[in-house]
Short mmCIF file of C-alpha atoms and ligand atoms in Angstrom, two decimals:
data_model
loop_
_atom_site.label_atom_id
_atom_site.label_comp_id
_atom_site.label_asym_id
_atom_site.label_seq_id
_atom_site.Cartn_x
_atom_site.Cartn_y
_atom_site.Cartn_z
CA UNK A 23 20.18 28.14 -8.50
CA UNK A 24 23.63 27.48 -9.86
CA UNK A 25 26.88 25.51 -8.50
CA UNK A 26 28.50 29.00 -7.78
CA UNK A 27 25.40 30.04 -5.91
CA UNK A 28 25.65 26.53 -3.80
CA UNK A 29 29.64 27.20 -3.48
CA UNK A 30 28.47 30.54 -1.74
CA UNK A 31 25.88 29.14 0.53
CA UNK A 32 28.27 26.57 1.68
CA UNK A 33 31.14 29.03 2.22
CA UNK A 34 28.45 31.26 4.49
CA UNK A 35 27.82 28.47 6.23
CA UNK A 36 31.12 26.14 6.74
CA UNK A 37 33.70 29.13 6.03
CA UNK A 38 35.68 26.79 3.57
CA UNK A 39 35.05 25.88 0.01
CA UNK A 40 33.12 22.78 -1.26
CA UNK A 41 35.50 20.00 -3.36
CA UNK A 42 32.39 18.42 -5.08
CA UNK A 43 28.63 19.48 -6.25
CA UNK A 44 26.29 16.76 -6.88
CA UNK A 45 23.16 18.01 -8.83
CA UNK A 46 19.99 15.93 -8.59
CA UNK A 47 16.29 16.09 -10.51
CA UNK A 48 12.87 15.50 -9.28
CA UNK A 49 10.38 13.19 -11.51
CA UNK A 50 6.96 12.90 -12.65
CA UNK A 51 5.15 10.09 -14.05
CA UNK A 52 3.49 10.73 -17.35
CA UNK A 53 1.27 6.71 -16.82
CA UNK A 54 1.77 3.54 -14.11
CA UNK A 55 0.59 4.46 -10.73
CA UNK A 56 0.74 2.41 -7.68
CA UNK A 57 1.96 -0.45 -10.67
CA UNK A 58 5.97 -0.23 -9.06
CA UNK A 59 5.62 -2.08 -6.34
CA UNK A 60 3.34 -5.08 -8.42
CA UNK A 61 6.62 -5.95 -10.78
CA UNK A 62 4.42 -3.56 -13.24
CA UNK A 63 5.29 -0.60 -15.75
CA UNK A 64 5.45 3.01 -15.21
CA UNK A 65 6.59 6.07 -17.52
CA UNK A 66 8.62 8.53 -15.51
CA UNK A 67 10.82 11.38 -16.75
CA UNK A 68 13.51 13.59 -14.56
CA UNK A 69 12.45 17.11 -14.52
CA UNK A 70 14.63 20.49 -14.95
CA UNK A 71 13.40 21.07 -11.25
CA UNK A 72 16.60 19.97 -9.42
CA UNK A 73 18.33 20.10 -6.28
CA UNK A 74 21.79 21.01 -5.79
CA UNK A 75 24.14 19.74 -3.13
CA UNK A 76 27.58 20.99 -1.85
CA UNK A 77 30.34 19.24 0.14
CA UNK A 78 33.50 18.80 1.57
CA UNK A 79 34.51 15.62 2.94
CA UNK A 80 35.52 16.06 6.77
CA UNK A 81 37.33 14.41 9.48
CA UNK A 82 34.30 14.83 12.23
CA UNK A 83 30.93 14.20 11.72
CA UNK A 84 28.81 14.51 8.61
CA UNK A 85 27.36 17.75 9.38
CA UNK A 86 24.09 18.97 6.98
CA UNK A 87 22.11 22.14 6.23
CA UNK A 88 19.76 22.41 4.13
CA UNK A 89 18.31 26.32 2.56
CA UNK A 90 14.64 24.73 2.47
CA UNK A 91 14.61 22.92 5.88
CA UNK A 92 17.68 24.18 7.92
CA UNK A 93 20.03 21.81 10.31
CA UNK A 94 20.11 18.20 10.17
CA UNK A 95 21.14 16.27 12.65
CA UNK A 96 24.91 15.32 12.42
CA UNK A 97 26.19 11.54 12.41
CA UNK A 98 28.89 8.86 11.35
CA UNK A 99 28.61 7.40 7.63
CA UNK A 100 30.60 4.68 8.36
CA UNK A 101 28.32 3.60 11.65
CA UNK A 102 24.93 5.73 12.04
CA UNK A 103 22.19 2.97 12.69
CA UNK A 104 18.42 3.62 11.82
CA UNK A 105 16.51 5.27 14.46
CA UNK A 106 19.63 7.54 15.33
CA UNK A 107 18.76 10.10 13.01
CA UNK A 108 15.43 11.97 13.05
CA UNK A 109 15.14 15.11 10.88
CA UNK A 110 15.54 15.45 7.10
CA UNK A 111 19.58 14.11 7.22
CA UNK A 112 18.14 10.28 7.62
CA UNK A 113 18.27 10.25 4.26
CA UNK A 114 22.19 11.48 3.05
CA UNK A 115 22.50 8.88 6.65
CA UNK A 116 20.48 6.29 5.10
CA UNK A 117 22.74 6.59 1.78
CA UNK A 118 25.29 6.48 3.96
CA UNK A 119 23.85 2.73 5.48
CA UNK A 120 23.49 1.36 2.27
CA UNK A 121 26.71 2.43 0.22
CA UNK A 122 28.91 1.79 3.15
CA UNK A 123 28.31 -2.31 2.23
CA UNK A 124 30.26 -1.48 -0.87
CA UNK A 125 32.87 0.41 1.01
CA UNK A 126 34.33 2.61 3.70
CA UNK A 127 32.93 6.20 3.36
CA UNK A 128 34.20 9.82 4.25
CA UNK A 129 32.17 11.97 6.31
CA UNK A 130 30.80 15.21 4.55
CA UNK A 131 29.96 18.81 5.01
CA UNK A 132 27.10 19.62 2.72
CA UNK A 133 24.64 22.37 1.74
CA UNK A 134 21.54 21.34 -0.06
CA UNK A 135 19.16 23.51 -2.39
CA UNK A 136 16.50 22.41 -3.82
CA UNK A 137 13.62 24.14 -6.66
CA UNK A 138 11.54 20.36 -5.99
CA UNK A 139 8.33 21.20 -3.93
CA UNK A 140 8.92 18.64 -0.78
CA UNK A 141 6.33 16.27 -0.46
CA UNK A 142 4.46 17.08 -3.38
CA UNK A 143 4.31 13.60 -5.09
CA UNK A 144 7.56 14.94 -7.36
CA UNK A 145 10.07 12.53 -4.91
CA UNK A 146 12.59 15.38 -3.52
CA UNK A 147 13.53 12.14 -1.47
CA UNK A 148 14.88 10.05 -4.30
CA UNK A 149 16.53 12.99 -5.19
CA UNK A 150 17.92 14.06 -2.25
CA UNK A 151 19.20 9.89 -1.87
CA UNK A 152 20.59 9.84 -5.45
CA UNK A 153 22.62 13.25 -5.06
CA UNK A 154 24.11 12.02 -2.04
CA UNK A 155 24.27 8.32 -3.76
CA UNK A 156 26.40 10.27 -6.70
CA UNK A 157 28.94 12.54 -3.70
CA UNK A 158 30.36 9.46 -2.28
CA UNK A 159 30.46 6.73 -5.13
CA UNK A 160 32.39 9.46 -6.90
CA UNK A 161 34.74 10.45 -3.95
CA UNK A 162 35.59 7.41 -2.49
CA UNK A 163 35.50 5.98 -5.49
CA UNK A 164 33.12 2.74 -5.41
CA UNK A 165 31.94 2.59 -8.80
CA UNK A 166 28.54 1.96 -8.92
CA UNK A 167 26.79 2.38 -11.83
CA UNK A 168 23.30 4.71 -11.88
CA UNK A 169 21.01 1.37 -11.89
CA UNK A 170 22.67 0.34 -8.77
CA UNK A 171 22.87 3.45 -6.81
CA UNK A 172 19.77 3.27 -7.55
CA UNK A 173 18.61 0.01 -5.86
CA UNK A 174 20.27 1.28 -2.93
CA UNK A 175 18.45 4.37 -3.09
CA UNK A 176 15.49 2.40 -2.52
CA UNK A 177 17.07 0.23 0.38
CA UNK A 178 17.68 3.20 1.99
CA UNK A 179 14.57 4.52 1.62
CA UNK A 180 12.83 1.08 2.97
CA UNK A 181 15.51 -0.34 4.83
CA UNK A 182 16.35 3.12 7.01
CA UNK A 183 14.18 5.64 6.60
CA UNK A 184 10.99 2.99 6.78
CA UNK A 185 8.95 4.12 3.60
CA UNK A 186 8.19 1.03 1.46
CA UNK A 187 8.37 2.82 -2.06
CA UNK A 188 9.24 0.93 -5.03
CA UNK A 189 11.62 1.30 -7.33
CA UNK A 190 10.26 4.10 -10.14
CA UNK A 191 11.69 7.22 -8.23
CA UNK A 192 15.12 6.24 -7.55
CA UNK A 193 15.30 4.58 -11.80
CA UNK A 194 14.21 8.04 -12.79
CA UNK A 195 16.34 10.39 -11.12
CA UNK A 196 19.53 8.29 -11.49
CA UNK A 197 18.33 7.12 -15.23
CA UNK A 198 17.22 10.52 -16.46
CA UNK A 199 17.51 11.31 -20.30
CA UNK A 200 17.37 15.22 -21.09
CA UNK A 201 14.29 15.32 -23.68
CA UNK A 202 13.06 11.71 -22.84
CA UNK A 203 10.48 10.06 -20.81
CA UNK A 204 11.04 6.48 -19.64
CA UNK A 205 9.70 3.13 -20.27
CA UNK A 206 10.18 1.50 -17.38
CA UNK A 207 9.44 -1.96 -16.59
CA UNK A 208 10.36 -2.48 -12.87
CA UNK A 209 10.70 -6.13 -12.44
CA UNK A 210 13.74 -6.25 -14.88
CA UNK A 211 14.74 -2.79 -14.47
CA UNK A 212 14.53 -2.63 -18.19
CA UNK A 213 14.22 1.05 -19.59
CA UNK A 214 13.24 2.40 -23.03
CA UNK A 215 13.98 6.06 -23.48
CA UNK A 216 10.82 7.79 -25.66
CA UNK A 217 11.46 11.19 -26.56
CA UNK A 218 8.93 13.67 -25.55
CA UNK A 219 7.58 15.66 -28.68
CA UNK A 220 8.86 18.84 -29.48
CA UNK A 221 5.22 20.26 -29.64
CA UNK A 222 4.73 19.58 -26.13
CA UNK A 223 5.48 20.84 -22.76
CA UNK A 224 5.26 18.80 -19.73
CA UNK A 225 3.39 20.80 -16.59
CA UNK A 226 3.62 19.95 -13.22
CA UNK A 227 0.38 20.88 -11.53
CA UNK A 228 0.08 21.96 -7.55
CA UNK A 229 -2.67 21.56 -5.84
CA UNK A 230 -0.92 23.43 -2.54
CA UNK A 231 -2.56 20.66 -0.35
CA UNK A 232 0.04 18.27 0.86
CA UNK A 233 -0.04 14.77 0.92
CA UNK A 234 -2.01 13.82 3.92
CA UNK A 235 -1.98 9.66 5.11
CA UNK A 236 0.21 8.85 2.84
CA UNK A 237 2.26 6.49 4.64
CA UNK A 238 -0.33 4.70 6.67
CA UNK A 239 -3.02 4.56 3.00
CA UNK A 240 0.11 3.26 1.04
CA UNK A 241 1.30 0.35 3.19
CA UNK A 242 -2.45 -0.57 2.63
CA UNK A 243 -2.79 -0.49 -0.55
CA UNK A 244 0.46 -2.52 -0.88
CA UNK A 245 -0.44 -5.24 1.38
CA UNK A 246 -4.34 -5.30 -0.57
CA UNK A 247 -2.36 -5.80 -3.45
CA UNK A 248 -0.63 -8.55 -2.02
CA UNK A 249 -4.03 -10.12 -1.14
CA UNK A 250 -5.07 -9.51 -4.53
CA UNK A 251 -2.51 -11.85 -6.02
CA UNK A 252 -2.30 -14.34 -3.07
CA UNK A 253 -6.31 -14.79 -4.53
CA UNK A 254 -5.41 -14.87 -8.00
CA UNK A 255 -2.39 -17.35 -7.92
CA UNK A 256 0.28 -14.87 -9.11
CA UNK A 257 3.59 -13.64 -8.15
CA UNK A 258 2.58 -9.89 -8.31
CA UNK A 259 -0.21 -8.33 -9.95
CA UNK A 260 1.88 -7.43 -12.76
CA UNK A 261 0.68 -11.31 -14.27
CA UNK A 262 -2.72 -11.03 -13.43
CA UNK A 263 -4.98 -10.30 -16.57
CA UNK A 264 -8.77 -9.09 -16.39
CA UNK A 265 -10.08 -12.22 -17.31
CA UNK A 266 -8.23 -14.15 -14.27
CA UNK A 267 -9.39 -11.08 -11.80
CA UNK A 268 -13.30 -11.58 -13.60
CA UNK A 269 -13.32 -15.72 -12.80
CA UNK A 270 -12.06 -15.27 -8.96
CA UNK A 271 -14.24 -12.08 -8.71
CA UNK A 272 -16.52 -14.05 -5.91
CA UNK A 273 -13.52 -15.16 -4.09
CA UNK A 274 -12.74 -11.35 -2.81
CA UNK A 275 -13.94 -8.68 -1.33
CA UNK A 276 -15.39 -5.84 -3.51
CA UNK A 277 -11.74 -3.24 -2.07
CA UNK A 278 -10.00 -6.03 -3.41
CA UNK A 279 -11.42 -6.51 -6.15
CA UNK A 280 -11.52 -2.69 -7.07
CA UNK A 281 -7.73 -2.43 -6.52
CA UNK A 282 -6.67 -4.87 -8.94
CA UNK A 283 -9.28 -3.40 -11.17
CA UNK A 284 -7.17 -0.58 -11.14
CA UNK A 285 -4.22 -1.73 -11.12
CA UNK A 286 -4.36 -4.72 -14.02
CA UNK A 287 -5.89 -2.21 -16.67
CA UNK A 288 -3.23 0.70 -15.37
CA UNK A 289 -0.17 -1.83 -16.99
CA UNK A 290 -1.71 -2.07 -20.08
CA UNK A 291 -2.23 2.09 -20.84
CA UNK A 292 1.81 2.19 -19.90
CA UNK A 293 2.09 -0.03 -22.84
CA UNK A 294 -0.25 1.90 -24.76
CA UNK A 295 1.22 5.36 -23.95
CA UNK A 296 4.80 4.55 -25.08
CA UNK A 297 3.24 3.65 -28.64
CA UNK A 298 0.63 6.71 -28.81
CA UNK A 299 3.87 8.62 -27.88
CA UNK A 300 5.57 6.95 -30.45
CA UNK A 301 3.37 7.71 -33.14
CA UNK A 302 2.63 11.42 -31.57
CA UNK A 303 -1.17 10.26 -31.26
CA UNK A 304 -2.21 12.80 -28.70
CA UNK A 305 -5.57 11.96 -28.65
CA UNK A 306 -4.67 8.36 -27.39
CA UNK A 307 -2.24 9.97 -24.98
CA UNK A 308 -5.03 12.23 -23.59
CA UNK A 309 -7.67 9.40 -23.21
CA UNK A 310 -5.23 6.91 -21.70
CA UNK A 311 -4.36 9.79 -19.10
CA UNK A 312 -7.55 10.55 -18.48
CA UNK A 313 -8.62 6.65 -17.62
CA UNK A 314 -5.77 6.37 -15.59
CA UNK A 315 -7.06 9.45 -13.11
CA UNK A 316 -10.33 7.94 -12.93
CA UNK A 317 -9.16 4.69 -12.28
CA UNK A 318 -7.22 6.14 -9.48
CA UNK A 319 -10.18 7.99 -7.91
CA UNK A 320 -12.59 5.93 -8.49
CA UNK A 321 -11.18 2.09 -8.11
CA UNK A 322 -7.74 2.66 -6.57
CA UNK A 323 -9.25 5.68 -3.92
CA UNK A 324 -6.13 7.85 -3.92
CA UNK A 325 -7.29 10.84 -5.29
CA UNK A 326 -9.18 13.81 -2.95
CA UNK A 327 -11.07 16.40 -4.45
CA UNK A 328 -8.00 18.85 -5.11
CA UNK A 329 -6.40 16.40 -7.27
CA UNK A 330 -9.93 15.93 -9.18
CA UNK A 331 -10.71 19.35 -9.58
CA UNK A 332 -7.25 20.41 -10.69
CA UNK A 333 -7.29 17.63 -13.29
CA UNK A 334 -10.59 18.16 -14.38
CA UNK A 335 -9.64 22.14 -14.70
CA UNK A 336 -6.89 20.64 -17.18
CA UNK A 337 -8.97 18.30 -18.86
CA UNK A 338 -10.96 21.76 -19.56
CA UNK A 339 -8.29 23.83 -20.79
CA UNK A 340 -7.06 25.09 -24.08
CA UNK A 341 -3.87 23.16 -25.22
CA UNK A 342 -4.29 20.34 -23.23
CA UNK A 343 -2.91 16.90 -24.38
CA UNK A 344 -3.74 15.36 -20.98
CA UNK A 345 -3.72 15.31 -17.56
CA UNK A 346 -3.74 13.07 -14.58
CA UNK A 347 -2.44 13.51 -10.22
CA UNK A 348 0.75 11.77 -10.51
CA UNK A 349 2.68 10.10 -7.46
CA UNK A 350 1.08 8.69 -4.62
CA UNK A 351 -1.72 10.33 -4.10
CA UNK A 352 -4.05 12.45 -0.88
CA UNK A 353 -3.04 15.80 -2.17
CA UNK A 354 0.51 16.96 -3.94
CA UNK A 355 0.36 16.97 -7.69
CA UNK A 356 -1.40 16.35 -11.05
CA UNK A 357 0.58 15.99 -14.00
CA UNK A 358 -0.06 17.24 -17.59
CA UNK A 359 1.16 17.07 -21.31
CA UNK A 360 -0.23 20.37 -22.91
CA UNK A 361 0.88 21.78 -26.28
CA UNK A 362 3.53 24.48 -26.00
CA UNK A 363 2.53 26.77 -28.74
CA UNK A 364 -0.60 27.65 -25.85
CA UNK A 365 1.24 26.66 -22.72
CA UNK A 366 0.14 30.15 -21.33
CA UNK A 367 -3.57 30.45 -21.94
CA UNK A 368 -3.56 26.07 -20.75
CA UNK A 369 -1.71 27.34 -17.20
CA UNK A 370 -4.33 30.20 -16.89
CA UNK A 371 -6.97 28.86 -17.71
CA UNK A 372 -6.38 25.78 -15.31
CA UNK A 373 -5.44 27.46 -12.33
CA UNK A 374 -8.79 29.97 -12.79
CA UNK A 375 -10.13 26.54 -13.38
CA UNK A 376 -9.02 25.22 -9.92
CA UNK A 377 -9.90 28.50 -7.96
CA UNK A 378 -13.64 27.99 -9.37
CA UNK A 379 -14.11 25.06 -8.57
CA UNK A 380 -11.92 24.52 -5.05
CA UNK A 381 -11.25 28.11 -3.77
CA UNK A 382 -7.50 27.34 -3.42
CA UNK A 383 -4.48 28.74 -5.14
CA UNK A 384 -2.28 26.07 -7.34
CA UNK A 385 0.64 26.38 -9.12
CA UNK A 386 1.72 25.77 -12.51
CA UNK A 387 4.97 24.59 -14.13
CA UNK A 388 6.02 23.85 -17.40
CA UNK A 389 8.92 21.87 -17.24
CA UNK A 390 11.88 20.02 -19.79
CA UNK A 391 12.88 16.42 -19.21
CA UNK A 392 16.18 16.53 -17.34
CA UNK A 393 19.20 14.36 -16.87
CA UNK A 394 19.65 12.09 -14.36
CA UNK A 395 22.23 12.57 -10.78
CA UNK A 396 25.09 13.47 -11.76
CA UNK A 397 28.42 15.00 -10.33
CA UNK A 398 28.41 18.68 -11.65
CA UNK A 399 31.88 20.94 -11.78
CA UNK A 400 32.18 23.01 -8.26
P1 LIG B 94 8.46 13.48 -2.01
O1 LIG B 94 9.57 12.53 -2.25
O2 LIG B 94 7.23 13.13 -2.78
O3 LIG B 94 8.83 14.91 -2.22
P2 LIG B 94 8.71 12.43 0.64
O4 LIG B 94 7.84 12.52 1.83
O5 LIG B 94 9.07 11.10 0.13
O6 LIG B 94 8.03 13.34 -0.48
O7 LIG B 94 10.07 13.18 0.94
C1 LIG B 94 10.10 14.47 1.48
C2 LIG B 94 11.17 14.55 2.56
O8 LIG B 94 12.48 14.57 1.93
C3 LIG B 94 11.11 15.85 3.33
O9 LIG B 94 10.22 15.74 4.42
C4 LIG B 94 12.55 16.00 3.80
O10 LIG B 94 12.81 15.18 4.92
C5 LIG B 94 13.34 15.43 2.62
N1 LIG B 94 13.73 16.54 1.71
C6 LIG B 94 13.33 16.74 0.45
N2 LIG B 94 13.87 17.87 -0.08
C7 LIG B 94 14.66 18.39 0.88
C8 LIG B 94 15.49 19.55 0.97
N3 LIG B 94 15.59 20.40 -0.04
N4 LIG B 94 16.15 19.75 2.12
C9 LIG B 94 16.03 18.88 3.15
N5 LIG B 94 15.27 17.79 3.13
C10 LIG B 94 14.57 17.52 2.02
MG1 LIG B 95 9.55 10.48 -1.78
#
């Protein structure tokens, strides 16, 4: 999809031309699951699938269609209040709720188009947030700077549309380097660009099943979290070490215990990772990947057996670096780092892989690391 083929799509479907085109990226996340919302690390990059997003600030409402998902429901930036808005526009309406603190906002006409599955664990949502983030700070000129729009981003999505994500999605898809994964510790917001080998290809997985429970299974694995630490004296879990979790072991319950299993070990391979990617140690990076999956299935219980098989069917394939689900879990995607001199036979190979072992058909793509939202030329 292009900015002239957006330009079209809005002209079919507001008879006028659009004055701005924000472009947007989904993410994955190459190591740290579940650690954003414990102060912990995680190792995102912005993908070269994108979404695209046409406008043309209005007088009347801000009226939305989307090519994926169709109408969304029309309402006031400067005064829609959660609740109001119920189909996919509660998130441009959320943006609209948070950046309106900084100042007064047009209302827009926008088309949206989107390559990034929805609901696949690849956050079309923060992407869908920061394009719209990027359409007004540049248009009514409010100057907010990526890391910001960001941060509201994520108020939007917890504050108005009532998901309590952390922070990782938003950072990436603002933040994005072209070439570069990021280093991403979320309690400072700190970020250390690592540039993704040339040798390697990153390949976003798809099971086909779609996230089922997500909502419901993450709040709970937030608030066991929370327990966790309460237990262990800390802030977040992102201060806990093994030892600490070992000496209070008898003081929780086994879930408990289990989670920050996961979750304590899951800080350290980030760490790891950015130095094996560092030094190009693939091995390291395929083993830490690896650990990470099982962790998740095993300690952290947010795998199902589509995400397993389709990893293992990586694990199993020529050219692969490493592979692991990636995002929040119950279905959506695995993520993997496979070499690109045999990125063919690795995406064959997996998907027959997959089919064996599940009956289902996945999809495979190899992607680049992408820039972050940006304002593109209409
Ligand atoms: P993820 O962020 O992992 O893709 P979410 O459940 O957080 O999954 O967000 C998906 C929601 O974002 C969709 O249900 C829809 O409301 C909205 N969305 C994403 N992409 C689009 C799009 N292209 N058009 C309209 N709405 C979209
Ligand atoms: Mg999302």
């Amino acid at each position: 999809m292009t900015s002239n083929e957006i330009g079209e799509l809005f002209v079919e479907r507001f008879a006028q031309m659009p004055t701005l085109v924000a472009a947007a990226p989904g993410r994955i996340n190459l190591i740290g699951e579940h650690t954003d919302y414990n102060g912990g690390f995680v190792f995102p990059a912005a993908i070269d699938l994108g979404m695209l997003v046409a406008a043309l600030p209005t007088q009347g409402p801000s009226e939305m269609y989307s090519k994926q998902t169709g109408e969304g429901a029309p309402f006031r930036a400067n005064t829609v209040e959660k609740d109001e808005c119920k189909s996919w526009s509660r998130y441009p309406a959320g943006m609209a709720w948070a950046l309106r603190e900084i100042g007064p906002l047009d209302d827009l006409l926008a088309v949206v188009d989107s390559d990034i599955p929805l609901g696949s664990g690849v956050s079309s949502s923060a992407a869908l947030e920061m394009a719209f983030g990027v359409l007004w700070n540049h248009h009514c000129g409010l100057g907010i700077q990526p890391k910001e729009l960001a941060l509201l981003g994520q108020k939007c999505e917890n504050g108005f549309v009532g998901v309590q994500s952390g922070i990782m999605d938003q950072m990436a898809c603002a933040m994005g380097r072209a070439g570069c994964a990021m280093f991403l510790d979320t309690r400072s917001l700190e970020i250390r660009y690592a540039p993704i080998p040339d040798e390697l290809s990153i390949v976003l997985c798809d099971t086909g099943k779609p996230r089922a429970l997500t909502d419901s299974a993450y709040n709970e694995r937030r608030s066991q979290c929370e327990e966790a630490s309460c237990i262990l004296g800390v802030p977040m879990l992102r201060d806990a070490t093994l030892e600490m979790l070992e000496q209070s072991s008898a003081q929780m319950s086994d879930v408990i215990y289990r989670r920050a299993r996961h979750l304590i070990p899951e800080n350290a391979r980030c760490l790891a990772f950015a130095g094996a990617l560092e030094r190009a140690d693939f091995a390291e990076l395929g083993r830490l990947m690896r650990q990470s999956h099982e962790s998740l299935r095993d300690d952290y219980e947010v795998s199902c057996k589509e995400l397993d098989a389709m990893s293992e069917a990586a694990w199993n394939s020529p050219g692969c670096v490493g592979a692991r689900m990636t995002g929040a879990g119950f279905g959506g995607a695995c993520v993997a780092l496979a070499r690109k001199e045999s990125i063919n036979e690795f995406c064959e190979s997996m998907l027959a892989g997959y089919r064996a072992a599940t009956g289902l058909v996945g999809e495979a793509s190899a992607c680049r690391a992408a820039d972050g939202a940006r304002i593109v030329e209409p």
